[in-house]
Short mmCIF file of C-alpha atoms in Angstrom, two decimals:
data_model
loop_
_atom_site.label_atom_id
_atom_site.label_comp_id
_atom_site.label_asym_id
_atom_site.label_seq_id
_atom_site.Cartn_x
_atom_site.Cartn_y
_atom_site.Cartn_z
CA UNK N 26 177.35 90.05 93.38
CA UNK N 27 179.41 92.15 95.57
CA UNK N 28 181.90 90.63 97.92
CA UNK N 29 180.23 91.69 101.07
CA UNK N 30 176.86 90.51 99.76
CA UNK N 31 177.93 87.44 98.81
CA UNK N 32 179.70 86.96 102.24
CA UNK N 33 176.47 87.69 103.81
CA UNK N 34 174.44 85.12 101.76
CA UNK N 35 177.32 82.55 102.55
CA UNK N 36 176.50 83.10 106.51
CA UNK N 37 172.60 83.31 105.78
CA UNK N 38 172.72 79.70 103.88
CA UNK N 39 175.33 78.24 106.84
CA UNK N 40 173.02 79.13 109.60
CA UNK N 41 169.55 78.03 107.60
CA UNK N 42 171.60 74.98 107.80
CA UNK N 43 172.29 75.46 111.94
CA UNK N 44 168.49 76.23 112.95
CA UNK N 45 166.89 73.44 114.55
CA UNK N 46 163.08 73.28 115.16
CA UNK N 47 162.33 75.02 118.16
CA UNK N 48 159.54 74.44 120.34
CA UNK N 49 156.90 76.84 120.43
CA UNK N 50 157.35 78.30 123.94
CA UNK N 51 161.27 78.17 123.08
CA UNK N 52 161.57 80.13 119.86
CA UNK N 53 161.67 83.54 120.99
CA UNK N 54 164.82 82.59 123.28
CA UNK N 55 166.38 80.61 120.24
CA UNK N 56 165.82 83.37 118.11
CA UNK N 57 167.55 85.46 119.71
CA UNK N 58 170.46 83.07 120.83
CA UNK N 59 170.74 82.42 117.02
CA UNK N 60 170.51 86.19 115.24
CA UNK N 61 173.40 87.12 118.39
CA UNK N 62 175.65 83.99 116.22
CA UNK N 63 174.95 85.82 113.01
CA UNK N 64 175.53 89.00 114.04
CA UNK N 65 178.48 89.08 116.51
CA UNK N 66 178.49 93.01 116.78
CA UNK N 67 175.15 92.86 117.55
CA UNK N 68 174.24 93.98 121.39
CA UNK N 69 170.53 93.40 121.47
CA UNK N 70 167.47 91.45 119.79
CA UNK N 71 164.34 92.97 120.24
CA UNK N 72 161.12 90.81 120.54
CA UNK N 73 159.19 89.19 118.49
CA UNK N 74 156.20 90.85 117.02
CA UNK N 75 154.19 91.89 113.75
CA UNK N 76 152.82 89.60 111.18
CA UNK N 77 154.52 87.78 110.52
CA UNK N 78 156.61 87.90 113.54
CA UNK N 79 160.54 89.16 113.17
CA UNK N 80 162.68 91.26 115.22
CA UNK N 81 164.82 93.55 114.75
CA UNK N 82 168.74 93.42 115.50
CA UNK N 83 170.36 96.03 117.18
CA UNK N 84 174.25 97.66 117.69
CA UNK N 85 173.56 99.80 120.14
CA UNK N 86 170.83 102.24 118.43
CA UNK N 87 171.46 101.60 115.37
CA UNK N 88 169.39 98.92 113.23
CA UNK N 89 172.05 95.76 111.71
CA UNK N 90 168.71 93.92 110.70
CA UNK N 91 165.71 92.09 110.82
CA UNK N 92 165.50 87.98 111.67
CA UNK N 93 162.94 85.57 111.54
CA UNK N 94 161.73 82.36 110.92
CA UNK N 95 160.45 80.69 107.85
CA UNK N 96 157.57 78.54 108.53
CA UNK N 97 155.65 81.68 110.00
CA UNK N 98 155.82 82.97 106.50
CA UNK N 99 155.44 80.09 104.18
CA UNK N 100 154.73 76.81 106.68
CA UNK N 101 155.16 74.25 103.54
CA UNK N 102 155.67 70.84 104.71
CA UNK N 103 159.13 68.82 103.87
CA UNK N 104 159.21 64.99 102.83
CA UNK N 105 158.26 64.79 107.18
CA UNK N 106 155.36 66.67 106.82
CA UNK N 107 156.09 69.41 109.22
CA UNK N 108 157.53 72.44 107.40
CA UNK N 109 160.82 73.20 107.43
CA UNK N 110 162.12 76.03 110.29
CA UNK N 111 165.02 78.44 108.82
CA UNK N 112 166.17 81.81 110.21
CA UNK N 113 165.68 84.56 107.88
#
């Protein structure tokens, strides 16, 4: 593995490991507050949309990625029963 992918899987696994939960009316705002962590020369997040929903990342035009949450792609439950809620 490269070093500059395997510095970017490093930061991917340490902030699966920061996401909490977030309530339903809340995770747009979280997303956002989280993918602007991740990406510090990131300027904007755009919204939320698609199936399932992501949005993209943004440095002034130009496209640094694409975030979003686990359990609205594969919602399978942990030892709780409520699926487990990582940034992607």
């Amino acid at each position: 593995m490269r070093p500059r992918a395997a510095a970017i899987a490093a930061r991917l696994v340490l902030l699966a490991a920061l996401v909490p939960a977030a309530p339903t009316g809340a995770a747009a705002d979280e997303l956002r507050e989280r993918a602007l962590r991740f990406f510090p020369q990131a300027d904007a997040v755009g919204e939320l949309a698609g199936t399932p929903p992501a949005a993209d990342v943004y440095a002034g035009s130009r496209r640094l990625g694409v975030v979003y949450y686990s359990d609205d792609v594969a919602p399978i439950p942990a030892y709780s029963g409520h699926p487990v809620r990582m940034l992607i």
